[in-house]
CSV table of N, CA and C in Angstrom, one decimal:
chain,number,residue,atom,x,y,z
A,1,UNK,N,79.9,163.6,87.6
A,1,UNK,CA,79.2,163.1,86.4
A,1,UNK,C,77.8,163.7,86.4
A,2,UNK,N,77.4,164.2,85.3
A,2,UNK,CA,76.1,164.9,85.1
A,2,UNK,C,75.0,163.8,85.1
A,3,UNK,N,73.8,164.3,85.3
A,3,UNK,CA,72.6,163.4,85.3
A,3,UNK,C,72.5,162.8,83.9
A,4,UNK,N,72.7,163.6,82.9
A,4,UNK,CA,72.6,163.0,81.5
A,4,UNK,C,73.7,162.0,81.2
A,5,UNK,N,74.9,162.2,81.7
A,5,UNK,CA,76.0,161.2,81.6
A,5,UNK,C,75.7,159.9,82.3
A,6,UNK,N,75.1,160.1,83.5
A,6,UNK,CA,74.7,158.9,84.3
A,6,UNK,C,73.6,158.1,83.6
A,7,UNK,N,72.6,158.8,83.1
A,7,UNK,CA,71.5,158.1,82.4
A,7,UNK,C,72.1,157.4,81.1
A,8,UNK,N,73.0,158.0,80.4
A,8,UNK,CA,73.6,157.4,79.2
A,8,UNK,C,74.3,156.1,79.6
A,9,UNK,N,75.1,156.2,80.7
A,9,UNK,CA,75.9,155.0,81.2
A,9,UNK,C,74.9,153.9,81.6
A,10,UNK,N,73.9,154.3,82.3
A,10,UNK,CA,72.9,153.3,82.8
A,10,UNK,C,72.2,152.6,81.6
A,11,UNK,N,71.8,153.4,80.6
A,11,UNK,CA,71.1,152.9,79.5
A,11,UNK,C,72.0,151.9,78.7
A,12,UNK,N,73.3,152.0,78.8
A,12,UNK,CA,74.3,151.1,78.1
A,12,UNK,C,74.6,149.9,78.9
A,13,UNK,N,74.1,149.8,80.1
A,13,UNK,CA,74.4,148.6,81.0
A,13,UNK,C,73.9,147.3,80.4
A,14,UNK,N,74.7,146.3,80.4
A,14,UNK,CA,74.4,145.0,79.8
A,14,UNK,C,74.1,143.9,80.8
A,15,UNK,N,74.7,143.9,82.0
A,15,UNK,CA,74.5,142.8,82.9
A,15,UNK,C,73.9,143.2,84.2
A,16,UNK,N,74.5,144.1,85.0
A,16,UNK,CA,73.9,144.5,86.3
A,16,UNK,C,74.2,145.9,86.6
A,17,UNK,N,73.4,146.5,87.5
A,17,UNK,CA,73.6,147.8,88.0
A,17,UNK,C,73.2,147.8,89.4
A,18,UNK,N,74.0,148.6,90.2
A,18,UNK,CA,73.8,148.7,91.6
A,18,UNK,C,73.7,150.2,92.0
A,19,UNK,N,72.6,150.5,92.7
A,19,UNK,CA,72.4,151.9,93.1
A,19,UNK,C,72.4,151.9,94.6
A,20,UNK,N,73.5,152.5,95.1
A,20,UNK,CA,73.7,152.6,96.6
A,20,UNK,C,73.3,154.0,97.0
A,21,UNK,N,72.3,154.1,97.8
A,21,UNK,CA,71.8,155.4,98.3
A,21,UNK,C,72.3,155.7,99.7
A,22,UNK,N,73.0,156.8,99.8
A,22,UNK,CA,73.6,157.2,101.1
A,22,UNK,C,73.1,158.5,101.7
A,23,UNK,N,72.2,159.2,100.9
A,23,UNK,CA,71.8,160.5,101.3
A,23,UNK,C,70.5,160.5,102.2
A,24,UNK,N,70.5,161.3,103.2
A,24,UNK,CA,69.4,161.4,104.1
A,24,UNK,C,68.4,162.5,103.6
A,25,UNK,N,68.8,163.2,102.6
A,25,UNK,CA,67.9,164.2,102.0
A,25,UNK,C,68.4,164.4,100.6
A,26,UNK,N,67.4,164.9,99.8
A,26,UNK,CA,67.7,165.1,98.4
A,26,UNK,C,66.7,166.1,97.9
A,27,UNK,N,67.2,167.3,97.5
A,27,UNK,CA,66.3,168.3,97.0
A,27,UNK,C,65.1,168.5,97.9
A,28,UNK,N,65.3,168.4,99.2
A,28,UNK,CA,64.2,168.5,100.2
A,28,UNK,C,63.5,169.9,100.1
A,29,UNK,N,64.3,170.9,99.7
A,29,UNK,CA,63.7,172.2,99.7
A,29,UNK,C,63.0,172.5,98.3
A,30,UNK,N,63.2,171.6,97.4
A,30,UNK,CA,62.6,171.8,96.0
A,30,UNK,C,61.1,171.7,96.2
A,31,UNK,N,60.3,172.6,95.5
A,31,UNK,CA,58.9,172.5,95.5
A,31,UNK,C,58.4,171.2,94.9
A,32,UNK,N,57.5,170.5,95.5
A,32,UNK,CA,57.0,169.2,94.9
A,32,UNK,C,55.5,169.4,94.7
A,33,UNK,N,55.1,168.7,93.6
A,33,UNK,CA,53.7,168.6,93.3
A,33,UNK,C,53.0,167.7,94.3
A,34,UNK,N,51.8,167.9,94.6
A,34,UNK,CA,51.1,167.1,95.5
A,34,UNK,C,51.1,165.6,95.1
A,35,UNK,N,51.1,165.4,93.8
A,35,UNK,CA,51.1,164.0,93.3
A,35,UNK,C,52.5,163.3,93.6
A,36,UNK,N,53.6,164.1,93.7
A,36,UNK,CA,54.9,163.5,94.0
A,36,UNK,C,54.9,163.2,95.5
A,37,UNK,N,54.3,164.0,96.3
A,37,UNK,CA,54.3,163.7,97.8
A,37,UNK,C,53.4,162.6,98.1
A,38,UNK,N,52.2,162.5,97.5
A,38,UNK,CA,51.2,161.5,97.8
A,38,UNK,C,50.7,160.9,96.5
A,39,UNK,N,51.6,160.1,95.8
A,39,UNK,CA,51.2,159.6,94.5
A,39,UNK,C,50.0,158.5,94.6
A,40,UNK,N,49.2,158.5,93.6
A,40,UNK,CA,48.1,157.5,93.6
A,40,UNK,C,48.5,156.3,92.8
A,41,UNK,N,48.7,155.1,93.5
A,41,UNK,CA,49.1,153.9,92.8
A,41,UNK,C,48.2,153.5,91.6
A,42,UNK,N,47.0,153.9,91.7
A,42,UNK,CA,46.0,153.6,90.6
A,42,UNK,C,46.2,154.4,89.4
A,43,UNK,N,46.9,155.6,89.6
A,43,UNK,CA,47.0,156.5,88.4
A,43,UNK,C,48.5,156.6,88.1
A,44,UNK,N,49.0,155.8,87.2
A,44,UNK,CA,50.4,155.7,86.9
A,44,UNK,C,51.0,157.0,86.6
A,45,UNK,N,50.3,157.9,85.9
A,45,UNK,CA,50.9,159.2,85.5
A,45,UNK,C,51.3,160.1,86.8
A,46,UNK,N,50.8,159.7,88.0
A,46,UNK,CA,51.1,160.5,89.1
A,46,UNK,C,52.4,160.1,89.8
A,47,UNK,N,53.0,158.9,89.3
A,47,UNK,CA,54.2,158.5,90.0
A,47,UNK,C,55.2,157.9,89.1
A,48,UNK,N,54.9,157.6,87.8
A,48,UNK,CA,55.9,157.0,86.9
A,48,UNK,C,56.9,158.2,86.5
A,49,UNK,N,58.2,157.9,86.5
A,49,UNK,CA,59.2,158.9,86.2
A,49,UNK,C,60.1,158.5,85.1
A,50,UNK,N,60.8,159.4,84.5
A,50,UNK,CA,61.8,158.9,83.5
A,50,UNK,C,62.8,157.9,84.0
A,51,UNK,N,63.2,158.0,85.3
A,51,UNK,CA,64.1,157.1,85.9
A,51,UNK,C,63.5,155.7,85.9
A,52,UNK,N,62.2,155.6,86.2
A,52,UNK,CA,61.5,154.3,86.2
A,52,UNK,C,61.5,153.7,84.8
A,53,UNK,N,61.3,154.6,83.8
A,53,UNK,CA,61.4,154.1,82.4
A,53,UNK,C,62.7,153.4,82.1
A,54,UNK,N,63.8,154.1,82.6
A,54,UNK,CA,65.1,153.5,82.4
A,54,UNK,C,65.3,152.2,83.1
A,55,UNK,N,64.8,152.1,84.4
A,55,UNK,CA,64.9,150.8,85.1
A,55,UNK,C,64.1,149.8,84.4
A,56,UNK,N,62.9,150.1,84.0
A,56,UNK,CA,62.0,149.1,83.3
A,56,UNK,C,62.7,148.6,82.0
A,57,UNK,N,63.3,149.5,81.3
A,57,UNK,CA,63.9,149.2,80.0
A,57,UNK,C,65.1,148.3,80.3
A,58,UNK,N,65.9,148.6,81.4
A,58,UNK,CA,67.0,147.7,81.7
A,58,UNK,C,66.6,146.3,82.1
A,59,UNK,N,65.5,146.2,82.9
A,59,UNK,CA,65.0,144.9,83.3
A,59,UNK,C,64.6,144.1,82.0
A,60,UNK,N,64.0,144.8,81.1
A,60,UNK,CA,63.5,144.1,79.8
A,60,UNK,C,64.7,143.6,79.0
A,61,UNK,N,65.9,144.3,79.2
A,61,UNK,CA,67.1,143.8,78.6
A,61,UNK,C,67.8,142.7,79.4
A,62,UNK,N,67.2,142.3,80.4
A,62,UNK,CA,67.7,141.2,81.3
A,62,UNK,C,68.8,141.8,82.2
A,63,UNK,N,68.9,143.1,82.4
A,63,UNK,CA,69.9,143.6,83.3
A,63,UNK,C,69.3,143.5,84.8
A,64,UNK,N,70.2,143.0,85.7
A,64,UNK,CA,69.8,142.9,87.1
A,64,UNK,C,70.0,144.3,87.7
A,65,UNK,N,69.0,144.9,88.2
A,65,UNK,CA,69.1,146.2,88.9
A,65,UNK,C,68.8,146.0,90.4
A,66,UNK,N,69.8,146.4,91.1
A,66,UNK,CA,69.7,146.3,92.6
A,66,UNK,C,69.9,147.7,93.2
A,67,UNK,N,69.3,147.9,94.3
A,67,UNK,CA,69.4,149.2,95.0
A,67,UNK,C,69.4,148.9,96.5
A,68,UNK,N,70.2,149.7,97.2
A,68,UNK,CA,70.3,149.5,98.7
A,68,UNK,C,70.3,150.9,99.2
A,69,UNK,N,69.7,151.1,100.4
A,69,UNK,CA,69.7,152.4,101.1
A,69,UNK,C,70.4,152.3,102.4
A,70,UNK,N,71.3,153.2,102.8
A,70,UNK,CA,71.8,153.3,104.1
A,70,UNK,C,71.2,154.6,104.7
A,71,UNK,N,70.5,154.5,105.8
A,71,UNK,CA,69.9,155.7,106.4
A,71,UNK,C,70.3,155.8,107.8
A,72,UNK,N,70.4,157.1,108.3
A,72,UNK,CA,70.6,157.3,109.7
A,72,UNK,C,69.3,157.3,110.4
A,73,UNK,N,69.4,156.9,111.7
A,73,UNK,CA,68.2,157.0,112.6
A,73,UNK,C,68.5,158.0,113.6
A,74,UNK,N,67.5,158.8,114.0
A,74,UNK,CA,66.1,158.7,113.5
A,74,UNK,C,66.1,159.2,112.0
A,75,UNK,N,65.2,158.6,111.2
A,75,UNK,CA,65.1,159.0,109.8
A,75,UNK,C,64.6,160.4,109.6
A,76,UNK,N,65.1,161.0,108.5
A,76,UNK,CA,64.6,162.3,108.2
A,76,UNK,C,63.2,162.3,107.5
A,77,UNK,N,62.6,163.4,107.4
A,77,UNK,CA,61.3,163.5,106.8
A,77,UNK,C,61.4,163.0,105.3
A,78,UNK,N,62.5,163.3,104.7
A,78,UNK,CA,62.7,162.9,103.3
A,78,UNK,C,62.7,161.4,103.2
A,79,UNK,N,63.5,160.7,104.1
A,79,UNK,CA,63.6,159.3,104.1
A,79,UNK,C,62.2,158.6,104.4
A,80,UNK,N,61.4,159.2,105.3
A,80,UNK,CA,60.1,158.7,105.5
A,80,UNK,C,59.3,158.8,104.3
A,81,UNK,N,59.4,159.9,103.5
A,81,UNK,CA,58.6,160.0,102.3
A,81,UNK,C,59.2,159.0,101.3
A,82,UNK,N,60.5,158.8,101.2
A,82,UNK,CA,61.1,157.9,100.2
A,82,UNK,C,60.6,156.5,100.5
A,83,UNK,N,60.7,156.1,101.8
A,83,UNK,CA,60.2,154.7,102.1
A,83,UNK,C,58.7,154.5,101.8
A,84,UNK,N,57.9,155.6,101.9
A,84,UNK,CA,56.5,155.4,101.6
A,84,UNK,C,56.2,155.3,100.1
A,85,UNK,N,57.2,155.6,99.3
A,85,UNK,CA,57.0,155.5,97.8
A,85,UNK,C,57.9,154.4,97.2
A,86,UNK,N,58.6,153.6,98.0
A,86,UNK,CA,59.5,152.6,97.5
A,86,UNK,C,58.7,151.6,96.6
A,87,UNK,N,57.4,151.4,96.8
A,87,UNK,CA,56.6,150.5,95.9
A,87,UNK,C,56.8,150.9,94.4
A,88,UNK,N,57.1,152.2,94.1
A,88,UNK,CA,57.3,152.5,92.7
A,88,UNK,C,58.5,151.8,92.1
A,89,UNK,N,59.6,151.7,92.9
A,89,UNK,CA,60.8,151.0,92.4
A,89,UNK,C,60.4,149.5,92.2
A,90,UNK,N,59.6,148.9,93.1
A,90,UNK,CA,59.3,147.5,93.0
A,90,UNK,C,58.4,147.3,91.8
A,91,UNK,N,57.6,148.2,91.4
A,91,UNK,CA,56.7,148.1,90.2
A,91,UNK,C,57.5,147.9,88.9
A,92,UNK,N,58.7,148.5,88.8
A,92,UNK,CA,59.4,148.3,87.6
A,92,UNK,C,60.5,147.2,87.8
A,93,UNK,N,60.5,146.5,88.9
A,93,UNK,CA,61.4,145.4,89.0
A,93,UNK,C,62.7,145.6,89.8
A,94,UNK,N,62.8,146.8,90.5
A,94,UNK,CA,64.0,147.0,91.3
A,94,UNK,C,63.7,146.8,92.7
A,95,UNK,N,64.6,146.0,93.4
A,95,UNK,CA,64.5,145.8,94.8
A,95,UNK,C,65.1,146.9,95.6
A,96,UNK,N,64.8,146.9,96.9
A,96,UNK,CA,65.4,148.1,97.7
A,96,UNK,C,65.5,147.7,99.1
A,97,UNK,N,66.6,146.9,99.5
A,97,UNK,CA,66.8,146.6,100.9
A,97,UNK,C,67.3,147.9,101.6
A,98,UNK,N,67.0,148.0,102.9
A,98,UNK,CA,67.4,149.2,103.7
A,98,UNK,C,68.2,148.8,104.9
A,99,UNK,N,69.3,149.5,105.2
A,99,UNK,CA,70.1,149.3,106.4
A,99,UNK,C,70.1,150.6,107.1
A,100,UNK,N,70.1,150.6,108.4
A,100,UNK,CA,70.1,151.9,109.2
A,100,UNK,C,71.3,151.9,110.1
A,101,UNK,N,71.6,153.1,110.5
A,101,UNK,CA,72.7,153.3,111.5
A,101,UNK,C,72.3,154.4,112.5
A,102,UNK,N,72.8,154.4,113.7
A,102,UNK,CA,72.5,155.5,114.6
A,102,UNK,C,72.8,156.9,113.9
A,103,UNK,N,72.1,157.9,114.3
A,103,UNK,CA,72.3,159.2,113.7
A,103,UNK,C,73.8,159.7,113.8
A,104,UNK,N,74.3,160.1,112.7
A,104,UNK,CA,75.7,160.6,112.7
A,104,UNK,C,76.8,159.5,112.6
A,105,UNK,N,76.5,158.3,112.8
A,105,UNK,CA,77.5,157.2,112.8
A,105,UNK,C,78.1,157.1,111.4
A,106,UNK,N,77.3,157.0,110.4
A,106,UNK,CA,77.8,156.9,109.1
A,106,UNK,C,78.6,158.1,108.7
A,107,UNK,N,78.0,159.3,109.0
A,107,UNK,CA,78.6,160.6,108.6
A,107,UNK,C,80.0,160.7,109.3
A,108,UNK,N,80.1,160.3,110.5
A,108,UNK,CA,81.4,160.4,111.2
A,108,UNK,C,82.4,159.5,110.5
A,109,UNK,N,82.0,158.4,110.1
A,109,UNK,CA,82.9,157.4,109.4
A,109,UNK,C,83.3,157.9,108.0
A,110,UNK,N,82.3,158.4,107.3
A,110,UNK,CA,82.5,158.7,105.9
A,110,UNK,C,83.0,160.2,105.6
A,111,UNK,N,82.9,161.0,106.6
A,111,UNK,CA,83.3,162.4,106.4
A,111,UNK,C,82.2,163.2,105.8
A,112,UNK,N,82.4,164.5,105.5
A,112,UNK,CA,81.4,165.3,105.0
A,112,UNK,C,80.8,164.9,103.6
């Protein structure tokens, strides 16, 4: 499913949406602006993203949006960064519980 197809599906959600995160890295090699790495909570333009617009709009439609992360331990540099910016999800009404597993445990179970 393309990102555009996913966003269209998410925008059509009426009751609830669950976002299960299983990746320990995501575009880790992509260049990032300094504001993406260290966003300033006081300056919304440094951290508000189109995805957060979609989540915020869903919450305003009374859609329950839930997110959970499964991460391996020790956590990757990306997961450390992601955890440090979880407050962004909370600002638009999305929760984010985290569960961890020993390194490689989940990957061995789930396959490549």
